Each structure stands twice: as structure tokens, then as C-alpha cells.
Amino acid sequence: MTKEIDILIVEPGKAPRPARVEDTLETFQKIVGGPIEAGCYLPQRVMLVCNSEGKNMGLMPNRENPVDSRDFIAGTFLLCSFEGESFASLTAAQQKEFETYFALPGEEGGAAE
């Protein structure tokens, strides 16, 4: 049986939203709309997973890349935790921190640009 994990989904122009999803490659690919790229390691053991072909596919710019302010993430991405080489659920503290971090300008609690 496939385990479920708690993640945040961040869509262009929308506030991050929590979701409980199956921890499968197919589920992650469906969320981001194509092949996944995982590896943007954020504080608190959080991983950003996005569409590896998002820019080439012309997906809408979503958020500034948190590790390179001259770059952006195209299309929907998700945030999860990780344990070793496996994806894992976000804790409540991780969800709260990254809901605020990726909030849109002008959102309650979000950082204004």
C-alpha cells in the first residue's frame, strides 16, 4: 500500500495550499504537469519539487527561485520534507513557514515584494 504524505502545492497566482497525496512519482508528476525535478533544498529539511521542463514548455512563471533571485520557477510546484532519499510529510511548522514564505504579495502574513 502506498503511503500518503502532507505537502504544500504552489500554483501560479495562488496562495500555497496544503494537500495530502500519495507518495508516488506518478502523483508528483501529475501535480507539476510533467517530469519532476527535485533538489532545491530549503531550510528545515524542505524540498521543492517542480516540472523539470517547465520553462521549455512555456509554463507560467510562478515564484522567484529561493536559491537564485535571478531565476524563477515555472508552473506549479510542491514542497515536501525528506528523510534520506525518500519524500516525507511536512510538519505543521514547516507548512506554516512556507505558506508565509511563498505567499503572494499583499496576502495576509505574506512578504510584500
Short mmCIF file of C-alpha atoms in Angstrom, two decimals:
data_model
loop_
_atom_site.label_atom_id
_atom_site.label_comp_id
_atom_site.label_asym_id
_atom_site.label_seq_id
_atom_site.Cartn_x
_atom_site.Cartn_y
_atom_site.Cartn_z
CA MET A 1 0.00 0.00 0.00
CA THR A 2 1.28 3.43 -0.93
CA LYS A 3 1.77 5.85 1.93
CA GLU A 4 0.34 9.36 1.86
CA ILE A 5 2.29 12.47 2.78
CA ASP A 6 1.35 16.06 3.64
CA ILE A 7 2.69 18.62 1.17
CA LEU A 8 2.12 22.20 0.03
CA ILE A 9 1.07 22.84 -3.56
CA VAL A 10 2.04 26.23 -5.00
CA GLU A 11 0.24 27.22 -8.21
CA PRO A 12 0.94 30.39 -10.22
CA GLY A 13 -1.09 33.32 -8.92
CA LYS A 14 -2.49 31.38 -5.95
CA ALA A 15 -1.68 31.04 -2.27
CA PRO A 16 0.12 27.83 -1.25
CA ARG A 17 -2.34 25.15 -0.18
CA PRO A 18 -1.83 22.05 1.94
CA ALA A 19 -2.69 18.66 0.44
CA ARG A 20 -2.41 15.01 1.44
CA VAL A 21 -1.26 12.94 -1.54
CA GLU A 22 0.07 9.50 -2.39
CA ASP A 23 3.85 9.39 -2.24
CA THR A 24 4.36 8.20 -5.82
CA LEU A 25 6.28 9.51 -8.80
CA GLU A 26 3.06 9.49 -10.83
CA THR A 27 1.24 11.67 -8.29
CA PHE A 28 4.06 14.20 -8.17
CA GLN A 29 4.26 14.30 -11.99
CA LYS A 30 0.51 14.91 -12.20
CA ILE A 31 0.73 17.81 -9.72
CA VAL A 32 3.58 19.57 -11.57
CA GLY A 33 2.36 18.63 -15.05
CA GLY A 34 5.34 16.64 -16.29
CA PRO A 35 8.72 15.20 -15.33
CA ILE A 36 9.81 16.17 -11.85
CA GLU A 37 12.97 17.87 -10.71
CA ALA A 38 13.68 17.65 -7.00
CA GLY A 39 16.63 19.25 -5.38
CA CYS A 40 16.04 22.83 -4.30
CA TYR A 41 16.82 22.20 -0.64
CA LEU A 42 15.25 24.80 1.63
CA PRO A 43 15.61 25.39 5.38
CA GLN A 44 14.01 22.93 7.82
CA ARG A 45 14.68 19.94 5.52
CA VAL A 46 12.14 21.06 2.94
CA MET A 47 12.48 20.13 -0.73
CA LEU A 48 11.00 22.00 -3.67
CA VAL A 49 9.78 19.69 -6.47
CA CYS A 50 8.93 21.25 -9.84
CA ASN A 51 8.47 20.38 -13.52
CA SER A 52 11.97 19.91 -14.95
CA GLU A 53 10.73 21.08 -18.37
CA GLY A 54 8.54 23.92 -17.10
CA LYS A 55 10.42 26.77 -18.77
CA ASN A 56 10.91 24.84 -22.04
CA MET A 57 7.17 24.08 -22.06
CA GLY A 58 6.38 27.77 -21.62
CA LEU A 59 4.63 27.28 -18.27
CA MET A 60 3.62 30.45 -16.45
CA PRO A 61 6.25 31.94 -14.15
CA ASN A 62 5.24 31.11 -10.60
CA ARG A 63 7.64 32.30 -7.89
CA GLU A 64 11.19 33.57 -7.66
CA ASN A 65 13.69 30.76 -7.22
CA PRO A 66 14.51 30.83 -3.49
CA VAL A 67 18.17 29.92 -4.11
CA ASP A 68 18.74 32.21 -7.15
CA SER A 69 16.86 35.52 -7.21
CA ARG A 70 17.74 35.97 -10.90
CA ASP A 71 15.74 32.85 -11.76
CA PHE A 72 12.13 31.73 -11.39
CA ILE A 73 10.15 28.54 -11.03
CA ALA A 74 7.77 27.91 -13.94
CA GLY A 75 4.43 26.22 -13.36
CA THR A 76 3.00 24.50 -10.31
CA PHE A 77 5.46 23.14 -7.76
CA LEU A 78 5.18 21.34 -4.47
CA LEU A 79 7.02 21.34 -1.19
CA CYS A 80 7.64 18.27 0.94
CA SER A 81 10.12 17.10 3.52
CA PHE A 82 12.63 14.31 3.02
CA GLU A 83 14.22 11.53 5.01
CA GLY A 84 17.33 10.14 3.40
CA GLU A 85 16.38 9.58 -0.24
CA SER A 86 12.62 9.40 0.43
CA PHE A 87 9.98 12.10 0.38
CA ALA A 88 8.19 12.74 3.69
CA SER A 89 5.36 14.82 5.15
CA LEU A 90 5.81 18.44 6.08
CA THR A 91 5.34 19.19 9.76
CA ALA A 92 2.81 21.83 10.83
CA ALA A 93 5.71 24.25 11.49
CA GLN A 94 7.17 23.64 8.00
CA GLN A 95 3.77 24.17 6.39
CA LYS A 96 3.23 27.44 8.24
CA GLU A 97 6.71 28.77 7.44
CA PHE A 98 6.48 28.02 3.73
CA GLU A 99 2.86 29.14 3.35
CA THR A 100 4.14 32.51 4.56
CA TYR A 101 7.40 32.37 2.55
CA PHE A 102 5.61 31.67 -0.75
CA ALA A 103 2.56 33.85 -0.07
CA LEU A 104 1.66 36.25 -2.84
CA PRO A 105 2.42 39.96 -2.32
CA GLY A 106 -0.40 41.55 -0.36
CA GLU A 107 -1.65 38.28 1.16
CA GLU A 108 -2.24 38.20 4.89
CA GLY A 109 1.06 37.26 6.52
CA GLY A 110 2.92 37.27 3.19
CA ALA A 111 6.08 39.15 2.46
CA ALA A 112 5.50 42.17 0.21
CA GLU A 113 7.73 42.49 -2.82
#
